[in-house]
Amino acid sequence: MAHLIDIILHLDQHLVQWMAYFGPWIYVIMFLVIFCETGLVVTPFLPGDSLLFALGALTTVEGGLNLWILLISLTIAGILGDTVNYHIGKYLGPKVFDVDSRFFKKQYLIDTQNFYDKWGAFTIVAARFAPIVRTFAPFVAGIGSMQYRKFVSYNVIGAIVWVFIFILAGHFFGNLPIVKRNFHIVIFGVIGVSLIPVIWPMISSRLKKA
């Protein structure tokens, strides 16, 4: 876990090393990471927002990544990931709520359901900006009664908005001197802001009980 945290907080350094080692295959690897982060309920711990921001920052350096390849490929990865997740949820059904393991926690499903109660079908878009909930939102949509046609439309919109916002933010702001000097702090800030939609409902609930 400590190694994973180190990778997340120093994504810029690790990505540069991976680019040198894997060459063009880095695009395939990043595609798989985003696909798994959005498409498999057992991998909600993979980096999402912070990874997109760091990738965007590496599109402006010499010998860096291609902006349009990232935008298009990772948008497709996000769409396919959610689609697979939806069908897994539809196949498994409500019985998954009885499962609680190290990688598949019932509380994640409950938090996602609370998200649905607040946002409705728009959860598929809004959840893109909330770690963990992002992974479980399409899964719960498949379990529930959301029509596939409605899901697909929100899925496509959400993936485009999510990928473009974070990659373009990294592209335009990731190499500013102050950001480069404090990149780990910026990444930590991105993660912190992303967690607000997940943490705030729990804080609000406890305050109401108090």
mmCIF file with all atom_site columns, C-alpha atoms in Angstrom:
data_model
loop_
_atom_site.group_PDB
_atom_site.id
_atom_site.type_symbol
_atom_site.label_atom_id
_atom_site.label_alt_id
_atom_site.label_comp_id
_atom_site.label_asym_id
_atom_site.label_entity_id
_atom_site.label_seq_id
_atom_site.pdbx_PDB_ins_code
_atom_site.Cartn_x
_atom_site.Cartn_y
_atom_site.Cartn_z
_atom_site.occupancy
_atom_site.B_iso_or_equiv
_atom_site.pdbx_formal_charge
_atom_site.auth_seq_id
_atom_site.auth_comp_id
_atom_site.auth_asym_id
_atom_site.auth_atom_id
_atom_site.pdbx_PDB_model_num
ATOM 1   C CA . MET A 1 1   ? 0.000   0.000   0.000   1.00 0.00 ? 1   MET A CA 1
ATOM 2   C CA . ALA A 1 2   ? 2.876   2.360   0.834   1.00 0.00 ? 2   ALA A CA 1
ATOM 3   C CA . HIS A 1 3   ? 4.314   1.729   -2.634  1.00 0.00 ? 3   HIS A CA 1
ATOM 4   C CA . LEU A 1 4   ? 0.950   2.519   -4.247  1.00 0.00 ? 4   LEU A CA 1
ATOM 5   C CA . ILE A 1 5   ? 0.705   5.799   -2.296  1.00 0.00 ? 5   ILE A CA 1
ATOM 6   C CA . ASP A 1 6   ? 4.249   6.705   -3.391  1.00 0.00 ? 6   ASP A CA 1
ATOM 7   C CA . ILE A 1 7   ? 3.325   6.070   -7.040  1.00 0.00 ? 7   ILE A CA 1
ATOM 8   C CA . ILE A 1 8   ? 0.185   8.222   -6.771  1.00 0.00 ? 8   ILE A CA 1
ATOM 9   C CA . LEU A 1 9   ? 1.942   11.148  -5.064  1.00 0.00 ? 9   LEU A CA 1
ATOM 10  C CA . HIS A 1 10  ? 4.900   11.060  -7.478  1.00 0.00 ? 10  HIS A CA 1
ATOM 11  C CA . LEU A 1 11  ? 3.048   10.185  -10.660 1.00 0.00 ? 11  LEU A CA 1
ATOM 12  C CA . ASP A 1 12  ? 5.053   12.636  -12.741 1.00 0.00 ? 12  ASP A CA 1
ATOM 13  C CA . GLN A 1 13  ? 8.344   10.913  -11.872 1.00 0.00 ? 13  GLN A CA 1
ATOM 14  C CA . HIS A 1 14  ? 7.016   7.380   -12.284 1.00 0.00 ? 14  HIS A CA 1
ATOM 15  C CA . LEU A 1 15  ? 5.259   8.149   -15.566 1.00 0.00 ? 15  LEU A CA 1
ATOM 16  C CA . VAL A 1 16  ? 8.467   9.566   -17.053 1.00 0.00 ? 16  VAL A CA 1
ATOM 17  C CA . GLN A 1 17  ? 10.241  6.325   -16.108 1.00 0.00 ? 17  GLN A CA 1
ATOM 18  C CA . TRP A 1 18  ? 7.440   4.212   -17.576 1.00 0.00 ? 18  TRP A CA 1
ATOM 19  C CA . MET A 1 19  ? 7.440   6.265   -20.782 1.00 0.00 ? 19  MET A CA 1
ATOM 20  C CA . ALA A 1 20  ? 11.157  5.612   -21.224 1.00 0.00 ? 20  ALA A CA 1
ATOM 21  C CA . TYR A 1 21  ? 10.774  1.914   -20.464 1.00 0.00 ? 21  TYR A CA 1
ATOM 22  C CA . PHE A 1 22  ? 7.546   1.036   -22.308 1.00 0.00 ? 22  PHE A CA 1
ATOM 23  C CA . GLY A 1 23  ? 7.682   3.538   -25.172 1.00 0.00 ? 23  GLY A CA 1
ATOM 24  C CA . PRO A 1 24  ? 4.424   3.646   -27.191 1.00 0.00 ? 24  PRO A CA 1
ATOM 25  C CA . TRP A 1 25  ? 3.006   0.827   -25.056 1.00 0.00 ? 25  TRP A CA 1
ATOM 26  C CA . ILE A 1 26  ? 2.455   3.393   -22.305 1.00 0.00 ? 26  ILE A CA 1
ATOM 27  C CA . TYR A 1 27  ? -0.789  4.356   -24.087 1.00 0.00 ? 27  TYR A CA 1
ATOM 28  C CA . VAL A 1 28  ? -2.021  0.757   -23.874 1.00 0.00 ? 28  VAL A CA 1
ATOM 29  C CA . ILE A 1 29  ? -1.075  0.524   -20.204 1.00 0.00 ? 29  ILE A CA 1
ATOM 30  C CA . MET A 1 30  ? -2.860  3.771   -19.350 1.00 0.00 ? 30  MET A CA 1
ATOM 31  C CA . PHE A 1 31  ? -5.900  2.586   -21.325 1.00 0.00 ? 31  PHE A CA 1
ATOM 32  C CA . LEU A 1 32  ? -6.005  -0.592  -19.220 1.00 0.00 ? 32  LEU A CA 1
ATOM 33  C CA . VAL A 1 33  ? -5.586  1.327   -15.948 1.00 0.00 ? 33  VAL A CA 1
ATOM 34  C CA . ILE A 1 34  ? -8.515  3.650   -16.701 1.00 0.00 ? 34  ILE A CA 1
ATOM 35  C CA . PHE A 1 35  ? -10.586 0.729   -18.005 1.00 0.00 ? 35  PHE A CA 1
ATOM 36  C CA . CYS A 1 36  ? -9.994  -1.294  -14.823 1.00 0.00 ? 36  CYS A CA 1
ATOM 37  C CA . GLU A 1 37  ? -10.511 1.709   -12.522 1.00 0.00 ? 37  GLU A CA 1
ATOM 38  C CA . THR A 1 38  ? -13.949 2.337   -14.033 1.00 0.00 ? 38  THR A CA 1
ATOM 39  C CA . GLY A 1 39  ? -14.878 -1.188  -15.127 1.00 0.00 ? 39  GLY A CA 1
ATOM 40  C CA . LEU A 1 40  ? -13.935 -3.544  -12.295 1.00 0.00 ? 40  LEU A CA 1
ATOM 41  C CA . VAL A 1 41  ? -15.436 -3.196  -8.808  1.00 0.00 ? 41  VAL A CA 1
ATOM 42  C CA . VAL A 1 42  ? -12.370 -4.900  -7.302  1.00 0.00 ? 42  VAL A CA 1
ATOM 43  C CA . THR A 1 43  ? -10.005 -2.108  -8.424  1.00 0.00 ? 43  THR A CA 1
ATOM 44  C CA . PRO A 1 44  ? -11.450 1.165   -7.048  1.00 0.00 ? 44  PRO A CA 1
ATOM 45  C CA . PHE A 1 45  ? -8.049  1.965   -5.520  1.00 0.00 ? 45  PHE A CA 1
ATOM 46  C CA . LEU A 1 46  ? -6.399  2.662   -8.892  1.00 0.00 ? 46  LEU A CA 1
ATOM 47  C CA . PRO A 1 47  ? -5.592  6.333   -9.586  1.00 0.00 ? 47  PRO A CA 1
ATOM 48  C CA . GLY A 1 48  ? -8.058  8.183   -11.798 1.00 0.00 ? 48  GLY A CA 1
ATOM 49  C CA . ASP A 1 49  ? -8.250  11.975  -11.547 1.00 0.00 ? 49  ASP A CA 1
ATOM 50  C CA . SER A 1 50  ? -4.638  12.393  -10.454 1.00 0.00 ? 50  SER A CA 1
ATOM 51  C CA . LEU A 1 51  ? -3.420  10.071  -13.207 1.00 0.00 ? 51  LEU A CA 1
ATOM 52  C CA . LEU A 1 52  ? -5.283  12.011  -15.903 1.00 0.00 ? 52  LEU A CA 1
ATOM 53  C CA . PHE A 1 53  ? -3.862  15.299  -14.602 1.00 0.00 ? 53  PHE A CA 1
ATOM 54  C CA . ALA A 1 54  ? -0.303  13.917  -14.563 1.00 0.00 ? 54  ALA A CA 1
ATOM 55  C CA . LEU A 1 55  ? -0.690  12.506  -18.076 1.00 0.00 ? 55  LEU A CA 1
ATOM 56  C CA . GLY A 1 56  ? -1.924  15.877  -19.292 1.00 0.00 ? 56  GLY A CA 1
ATOM 57  C CA . ALA A 1 57  ? 1.145   17.555  -17.809 1.00 0.00 ? 57  ALA A CA 1
ATOM 58  C CA . LEU A 1 58  ? 3.379   15.192  -19.797 1.00 0.00 ? 58  LEU A CA 1
ATOM 59  C CA . THR A 1 59  ? 1.882   16.275  -23.124 1.00 0.00 ? 59  THR A CA 1
ATOM 60  C CA . THR A 1 60  ? 3.821   19.547  -23.061 1.00 0.00 ? 60  THR A CA 1
ATOM 61  C CA . VAL A 1 61  ? 7.318   18.249  -22.313 1.00 0.00 ? 61  VAL A CA 1
ATOM 62  C CA . GLU A 1 62  ? 9.884   17.412  -24.997 1.00 0.00 ? 62  GLU A CA 1
ATOM 63  C CA . GLY A 1 63  ? 9.339   13.858  -26.217 1.00 0.00 ? 63  GLY A CA 1
ATOM 64  C CA . GLY A 1 64  ? 6.177   13.694  -24.153 1.00 0.00 ? 64  GLY A CA 1
ATOM 65  C CA . LEU A 1 65  ? 2.804   12.095  -24.734 1.00 0.00 ? 65  LEU A CA 1
ATOM 66  C CA . ASN A 1 66  ? 0.394   12.951  -27.544 1.00 0.00 ? 66  ASN A CA 1
ATOM 67  C CA . LEU A 1 67  ? -2.527  14.976  -26.242 1.00 0.00 ? 67  LEU A CA 1
ATOM 68  C CA . TRP A 1 68  ? -5.122  13.745  -28.745 1.00 0.00 ? 68  TRP A CA 1
ATOM 69  C CA . ILE A 1 69  ? -4.181  10.081  -28.404 1.00 0.00 ? 69  ILE A CA 1
ATOM 70  C CA . LEU A 1 70  ? -4.689  10.394  -24.647 1.00 0.00 ? 70  LEU A CA 1
ATOM 71  C CA . LEU A 1 71  ? -7.983  12.280  -24.923 1.00 0.00 ? 71  LEU A CA 1
ATOM 72  C CA . ILE A 1 72  ? -9.504  9.845   -27.394 1.00 0.00 ? 72  ILE A CA 1
ATOM 73  C CA . SER A 1 73  ? -8.118  6.553   -26.053 1.00 0.00 ? 73  SER A CA 1
ATOM 74  C CA . LEU A 1 74  ? -8.830  7.255   -22.387 1.00 0.00 ? 74  LEU A CA 1
ATOM 75  C CA . THR A 1 75  ? -12.329 8.531   -23.134 1.00 0.00 ? 75  THR A CA 1
ATOM 76  C CA . ILE A 1 76  ? -12.984 5.229   -24.915 1.00 0.00 ? 76  ILE A CA 1
ATOM 77  C CA . ALA A 1 77  ? -11.459 3.362   -21.951 1.00 0.00 ? 77  ALA A CA 1
ATOM 78  C CA . GLY A 1 78  ? -13.792 5.184   -19.558 1.00 0.00 ? 78  GLY A CA 1
ATOM 79  C CA . ILE A 1 79  ? -16.855 4.450   -21.705 1.00 0.00 ? 79  ILE A CA 1
ATOM 80  C CA . LEU A 1 80  ? -15.983 0.766   -22.143 1.00 0.00 ? 80  LEU A CA 1
ATOM 81  C CA . GLY A 1 81  ? -15.135 0.399   -18.450 1.00 0.00 ? 81  GLY A CA 1
ATOM 82  C CA . ASP A 1 82  ? -18.494 1.708   -17.294 1.00 0.00 ? 82  ASP A CA 1
ATOM 83  C CA . THR A 1 83  ? -20.288 -0.381  -19.925 1.00 0.00 ? 83  THR A CA 1
ATOM 84  C CA . VAL A 1 84  ? -18.632 -3.600  -18.750 1.00 0.00 ? 84  VAL A CA 1
ATOM 85  C CA . ASN A 1 85  ? -19.333 -2.650  -15.141 1.00 0.00 ? 85  ASN A CA 1
ATOM 86  C CA . TYR A 1 86  ? -23.020 -2.071  -15.933 1.00 0.00 ? 86  TYR A CA 1
ATOM 87  C CA . HIS A 1 87  ? -23.376 -5.517  -17.497 1.00 0.00 ? 87  HIS A CA 1
ATOM 88  C CA . ILE A 1 88  ? -21.522 -7.199  -14.622 1.00 0.00 ? 88  ILE A CA 1
ATOM 89  C CA . GLY A 1 89  ? -23.952 -5.581  -12.192 1.00 0.00 ? 89  GLY A CA 1
ATOM 90  C CA . LYS A 1 90  ? -26.910 -6.615  -14.322 1.00 0.00 ? 90  LYS A CA 1
ATOM 91  C CA . TYR A 1 91  ? -25.651 -10.199 -14.476 1.00 0.00 ? 91  TYR A CA 1
ATOM 92  C CA . LEU A 1 92  ? -24.838 -10.589 -10.777 1.00 0.00 ? 92  LEU A CA 1
ATOM 93  C CA . GLY A 1 93  ? -27.922 -8.782  -9.485  1.00 0.00 ? 93  GLY A CA 1
ATOM 94  C CA . PRO A 1 94  ? -28.827 -7.712  -5.929  1.00 0.00 ? 94  PRO A CA 1
ATOM 95  C CA . LYS A 1 95  ? -27.172 -10.784 -4.365  1.00 0.00 ? 95  LYS A CA 1
ATOM 96  C CA . VAL A 1 96  ? -23.863 -8.912  -4.427  1.00 0.00 ? 96  VAL A CA 1
ATOM 97  C CA . PHE A 1 97  ? -25.112 -6.767  -1.541  1.00 0.00 ? 97  PHE A CA 1
ATOM 98  C CA . ASP A 1 98  ? -24.614 -9.821  0.672   1.00 0.00 ? 98  ASP A CA 1
ATOM 99  C CA . VAL A 1 99  ? -20.888 -9.876  -0.160  1.00 0.00 ? 99  VAL A CA 1
ATOM 100 C CA . ASP A 1 100 ? -18.354 -8.055  1.990   1.00 0.00 ? 100 ASP A CA 1
ATOM 101 C CA . SER A 1 101 ? -14.675 -8.738  1.437   1.00 0.00 ? 101 SER A CA 1
ATOM 102 C CA . ARG A 1 102 ? -11.348 -6.932  1.392   1.00 0.00 ? 102 ARG A CA 1
ATOM 103 C CA . PHE A 1 103 ? -11.823 -5.759  -2.192  1.00 0.00 ? 103 PHE A CA 1
ATOM 104 C CA . PHE A 1 104 ? -15.617 -5.763  -2.387  1.00 0.00 ? 104 PHE A CA 1
ATOM 105 C CA . LYS A 1 105 ? -17.004 -3.794  0.515   1.00 0.00 ? 105 LYS A CA 1
ATOM 106 C CA . LYS A 1 106 ? -20.732 -3.471  1.045   1.00 0.00 ? 106 LYS A CA 1
ATOM 107 C CA . GLN A 1 107 ? -20.235 0.085   2.343   1.00 0.00 ? 107 GLN A CA 1
ATOM 108 C CA . TYR A 1 108 ? -19.036 1.143   -1.130  1.00 0.00 ? 108 TYR A CA 1
ATOM 109 C CA . LEU A 1 109 ? -22.344 -0.016  -2.575  1.00 0.00 ? 109 LEU A CA 1
ATOM 110 C CA . ILE A 1 110 ? -24.289 1.782   0.140   1.00 0.00 ? 110 ILE A CA 1
ATOM 111 C CA . ASP A 1 111 ? -22.362 5.027   -0.472  1.00 0.00 ? 111 ASP A CA 1
ATOM 112 C CA . THR A 1 112 ? -23.059 4.718   -4.193  1.00 0.00 ? 112 THR A CA 1
ATOM 113 C CA . GLN A 1 113 ? -26.757 4.117   -3.566  1.00 0.00 ? 113 GLN A CA 1
ATOM 114 C CA . ASN A 1 114 ? -26.836 7.311   -1.465  1.00 0.00 ? 114 ASN A CA 1
ATOM 115 C CA . PHE A 1 115 ? -25.266 9.090   -4.435  1.00 0.00 ? 115 PHE A CA 1
ATOM 116 C CA . TYR A 1 116 ? -28.100 7.815   -6.630  1.00 0.00 ? 116 TYR A CA 1
ATOM 117 C CA . ASP A 1 117 ? -30.693 8.996   -4.117  1.00 0.00 ? 117 ASP A CA 1
ATOM 118 C CA . LYS A 1 118 ? -29.295 12.517  -4.458  1.00 0.00 ? 118 LYS A CA 1
ATOM 119 C CA . TRP A 1 119 ? -28.375 12.719  -8.146  1.00 0.00 ? 119 TRP A CA 1
ATOM 120 C CA . GLY A 1 120 ? -30.638 10.185  -9.873  1.00 0.00 ? 120 GLY A CA 1
ATOM 121 C CA . ALA A 1 121 ? -29.526 9.070   -13.349 1.00 0.00 ? 121 ALA A CA 1
ATOM 122 C CA . PHE A 1 122 ? -27.076 12.002  -13.452 1.00 0.00 ? 122 PHE A CA 1
ATOM 123 C CA . THR A 1 123 ? -25.013 9.977   -10.958 1.00 0.00 ? 123 THR A CA 1
ATOM 124 C CA . ILE A 1 124 ? -23.315 8.306   -13.938 1.00 0.00 ? 124 ILE A CA 1
ATOM 125 C CA . VAL A 1 125 ? -21.867 11.726  -14.826 1.00 0.00 ? 125 VAL A CA 1
ATOM 126 C CA . ALA A 1 126 ? -21.385 13.177  -11.328 1.00 0.00 ? 126 ALA A CA 1
ATOM 127 C CA . ALA A 1 127 ? -19.752 10.000  -9.984  1.00 0.00 ? 127 ALA A CA 1
ATOM 128 C CA . ARG A 1 128 ? -16.926 10.373  -12.502 1.00 0.00 ? 128 ARG A CA 1
ATOM 129 C CA . PHE A 1 129 ? -15.530 12.999  -10.143 1.00 0.00 ? 129 PHE A CA 1
ATOM 130 C CA . ALA A 1 130 ? -15.862 10.875  -6.986  1.00 0.00 ? 130 ALA A CA 1
ATOM 131 C CA . PRO A 1 131 ? -13.305 8.098   -6.413  1.00 0.00 ? 131 PRO A CA 1
ATOM 132 C CA . ILE A 1 132 ? -14.741 4.691   -5.434  1.00 0.00 ? 132 ILE A CA 1
ATOM 133 C CA . VAL A 1 133 ? -18.273 5.884   -6.224  1.00 0.00 ? 133 VAL A CA 1
ATOM 134 C CA . ARG A 1 134 ? -17.055 6.264   -9.822  1.00 0.00 ? 134 ARG A CA 1
ATOM 135 C CA . THR A 1 135 ? -16.265 2.549   -9.899  1.00 0.00 ? 135 THR A CA 1
ATOM 136 C CA . PHE A 1 136 ? -19.517 1.401   -8.307  1.00 0.00 ? 136 PHE A CA 1
ATOM 137 C CA . ALA A 1 137 ? -22.002 3.766   -10.013 1.00 0.00 ? 137 ALA A CA 1
ATOM 138 C CA . PRO A 1 138 ? -22.346 1.812   -13.286 1.00 0.00 ? 138 PRO A CA 1
ATOM 139 C CA . PHE A 1 139 ? -22.372 -1.437  -11.305 1.00 0.00 ? 139 PHE A CA 1
ATOM 140 C CA . VAL A 1 140 ? -25.345 -0.292  -9.222  1.00 0.00 ? 140 VAL A CA 1
ATOM 141 C CA . ALA A 1 141 ? -27.025 1.057   -12.367 1.00 0.00 ? 141 ALA A CA 1
ATOM 142 C CA . GLY A 1 142 ? -26.836 -2.451  -13.827 1.00 0.00 ? 142 GLY A CA 1
ATOM 143 C CA . ILE A 1 143 ? -28.306 -3.955  -10.675 1.00 0.00 ? 143 ILE A CA 1
ATOM 144 C CA . GLY A 1 144 ? -31.147 -1.431  -10.671 1.00 0.00 ? 144 GLY A CA 1
ATOM 145 C CA . SER A 1 145 ? -33.728 -0.608  -13.272 1.00 0.00 ? 145 SER A CA 1
ATOM 146 C CA . MET A 1 146 ? -31.894 2.065   -15.291 1.00 0.00 ? 146 MET A CA 1
ATOM 147 C CA . GLN A 1 147 ? -32.558 1.569   -18.990 1.00 0.00 ? 147 GLN A CA 1
ATOM 148 C CA . TYR A 1 148 ? -29.441 0.773   -20.958 1.00 0.00 ? 148 TYR A CA 1
ATOM 149 C CA . ARG A 1 149 ? -30.157 3.508   -23.522 1.00 0.00 ? 149 ARG A CA 1
ATOM 150 C CA . LYS A 1 150 ? -30.289 6.144   -20.770 1.00 0.00 ? 150 LYS A CA 1
ATOM 151 C CA . PHE A 1 151 ? -27.170 4.700   -19.140 1.00 0.00 ? 151 PHE A CA 1
ATOM 152 C CA . VAL A 1 152 ? -25.193 4.849   -22.405 1.00 0.00 ? 152 VAL A CA 1
ATOM 153 C CA . SER A 1 153 ? -25.976 8.526   -22.974 1.00 0.00 ? 153 SER A CA 1
ATOM 154 C CA . TYR A 1 154 ? -24.890 9.546   -19.460 1.00 0.00 ? 154 TYR A CA 1
ATOM 155 C CA . ASN A 1 155 ? -21.901 7.211   -19.685 1.00 0.00 ? 155 ASN A CA 1
ATOM 156 C CA . VAL A 1 156 ? -20.572 8.823   -22.876 1.00 0.00 ? 156 VAL A CA 1
ATOM 157 C CA . ILE A 1 157 ? -21.144 12.374  -21.599 1.00 0.00 ? 157 ILE A CA 1
ATOM 158 C CA . GLY A 1 158 ? -19.531 11.594  -18.255 1.00 0.00 ? 158 GLY A CA 1
ATOM 159 C CA . ALA A 1 159 ? -16.435 9.990   -19.782 1.00 0.00 ? 159 ALA A CA 1
ATOM 160 C CA . ILE A 1 160 ? -15.863 12.872  -22.196 1.00 0.00 ? 160 ILE A CA 1
ATOM 161 C CA . VAL A 1 161 ? -16.259 15.539  -19.496 1.00 0.00 ? 161 VAL A CA 1
ATOM 162 C CA . TRP A 1 162 ? -14.127 13.672  -16.937 1.00 0.00 ? 162 TRP A CA 1
ATOM 163 C CA . VAL A 1 163 ? -11.204 12.810  -19.216 1.00 0.00 ? 163 VAL A CA 1
ATOM 164 C CA . PHE A 1 164 ? -11.102 16.135  -21.045 1.00 0.00 ? 164 PHE A CA 1
ATOM 165 C CA . ILE A 1 165 ? -11.276 18.270  -17.863 1.00 0.00 ? 165 ILE A CA 1
ATOM 166 C CA . PHE A 1 166 ? -8.420  16.546  -16.028 1.00 0.00 ? 166 PHE A CA 1
ATOM 167 C CA . ILE A 1 167 ? -6.124  15.930  -18.996 1.00 0.00 ? 167 ILE A CA 1
ATOM 168 C CA . LEU A 1 168 ? -6.550  19.488  -20.300 1.00 0.00 ? 168 LEU A CA 1
ATOM 169 C CA . ALA A 1 169 ? -6.047  20.853  -16.764 1.00 0.00 ? 169 ALA A CA 1
ATOM 170 C CA . GLY A 1 170 ? -2.736  19.005  -16.627 1.00 0.00 ? 170 GLY A CA 1
ATOM 171 C CA . HIS A 1 171 ? -1.874  20.124  -20.156 1.00 0.00 ? 171 HIS A CA 1
ATOM 172 C CA . PHE A 1 172 ? -2.402  23.827  -19.427 1.00 0.00 ? 172 PHE A CA 1
ATOM 173 C CA . PHE A 1 173 ? -1.390  24.054  -15.763 1.00 0.00 ? 173 PHE A CA 1
ATOM 174 C CA . GLY A 1 174 ? 0.747   20.982  -15.011 1.00 0.00 ? 174 GLY A CA 1
ATOM 175 C CA . ASN A 1 175 ? 4.010   22.548  -16.141 1.00 0.00 ? 175 ASN A CA 1
ATOM 176 C CA . LEU A 1 176 ? 3.665   25.926  -14.503 1.00 0.00 ? 176 LEU A CA 1
ATOM 177 C CA . PRO A 1 177 ? 6.800   26.485  -12.379 1.00 0.00 ? 177 PRO A CA 1
ATOM 178 C CA . ILE A 1 178 ? 4.889   26.591  -9.099  1.00 0.00 ? 178 ILE A CA 1
ATOM 179 C CA . VAL A 1 179 ? 3.026   23.380  -9.992  1.00 0.00 ? 179 VAL A CA 1
ATOM 180 C CA . LYS A 1 180 ? 6.182   21.547  -11.079 1.00 0.00 ? 180 LYS A CA 1
ATOM 181 C CA . ARG A 1 181 ? 7.951   22.490  -7.835  1.00 0.00 ? 181 ARG A CA 1
ATOM 182 C CA . ASN A 1 182 ? 5.037   21.228  -5.758  1.00 0.00 ? 182 ASN A CA 1
ATOM 183 C CA . PHE A 1 183 ? 3.635   18.497  -7.999  1.00 0.00 ? 183 PHE A CA 1
ATOM 184 C CA . HIS A 1 184 ? 3.078   16.017  -5.168  1.00 0.00 ? 184 HIS A CA 1
ATOM 185 C CA . ILE A 1 185 ? 1.087   18.659  -3.268  1.00 0.00 ? 185 ILE A CA 1
ATOM 186 C CA . VAL A 1 186 ? -1.006  19.374  -6.359  1.00 0.00 ? 186 VAL A CA 1
ATOM 187 C CA . ILE A 1 187 ? -1.716  15.660  -6.839  1.00 0.00 ? 187 ILE A CA 1
ATOM 188 C CA . PHE A 1 188 ? -2.669  15.377  -3.186  1.00 0.00 ? 188 PHE A CA 1
ATOM 189 C CA . GLY A 1 189 ? -4.966  18.387  -3.659  1.00 0.00 ? 189 GLY A CA 1
ATOM 190 C CA . VAL A 1 190 ? -6.610  16.802  -6.716  1.00 0.00 ? 190 VAL A CA 1
ATOM 191 C CA . ILE A 1 191 ? -7.262  13.642  -4.705  1.00 0.00 ? 191 ILE A CA 1
ATOM 192 C CA . GLY A 1 192 ? -8.593  15.661  -1.762  1.00 0.00 ? 192 GLY A CA 1
ATOM 193 C CA . VAL A 1 193 ? -11.013 17.679  -3.882  1.00 0.00 ? 193 VAL A CA 1
ATOM 194 C CA . SER A 1 194 ? -12.178 14.496  -5.619  1.00 0.00 ? 194 SER A CA 1
ATOM 195 C CA . LEU A 1 195 ? -12.988 12.909  -2.266  1.00 0.00 ? 195 LEU A CA 1
ATOM 196 C CA . ILE A 1 196 ? -15.263 15.765  -1.156  1.00 0.00 ? 196 ILE A CA 1
ATOM 197 C CA . PRO A 1 197 ? -18.420 14.329  -2.835  1.00 0.00 ? 197 PRO A CA 1
ATOM 198 C CA . VAL A 1 198 ? -17.766 11.020  -1.040  1.00 0.00 ? 198 VAL A CA 1
ATOM 199 C CA . ILE A 1 199 ? -16.814 12.336  2.394   1.00 0.00 ? 199 ILE A CA 1
ATOM 200 C CA . TRP A 1 200 ? -19.244 15.254  2.707   1.00 0.00 ? 200 TRP A CA 1
ATOM 201 C CA . PRO A 1 201 ? -22.456 13.134  2.836   1.00 0.00 ? 201 PRO A CA 1
ATOM 202 C CA . MET A 1 202 ? -20.965 11.094  5.709   1.00 0.00 ? 202 MET A CA 1
ATOM 203 C CA . ILE A 1 203 ? -19.951 14.254  7.593   1.00 0.00 ? 203 ILE A CA 1
ATOM 204 C CA . SER A 1 204 ? -23.337 15.846  6.952   1.00 0.00 ? 204 SER A CA 1
ATOM 205 C CA . SER A 1 205 ? -25.132 12.718  8.191   1.00 0.00 ? 205 SER A CA 1
ATOM 206 C CA . ARG A 1 206 ? -23.133 12.662  11.419  1.00 0.00 ? 206 ARG A CA 1
ATOM 207 C CA . LEU A 1 207 ? -23.719 16.365  12.004  1.00 0.00 ? 207 LEU A CA 1
ATOM 208 C CA . LYS A 1 208 ? -27.469 15.884  11.631  1.00 0.00 ? 208 LYS A CA 1
ATOM 209 C CA . LYS A 1 209 ? -27.399 13.005  14.133  1.00 0.00 ? 209 LYS A CA 1
ATOM 210 C CA . ALA A 1 210 ? -25.376 15.143  16.546  1.00 0.00 ? 210 ALA A CA 1
#
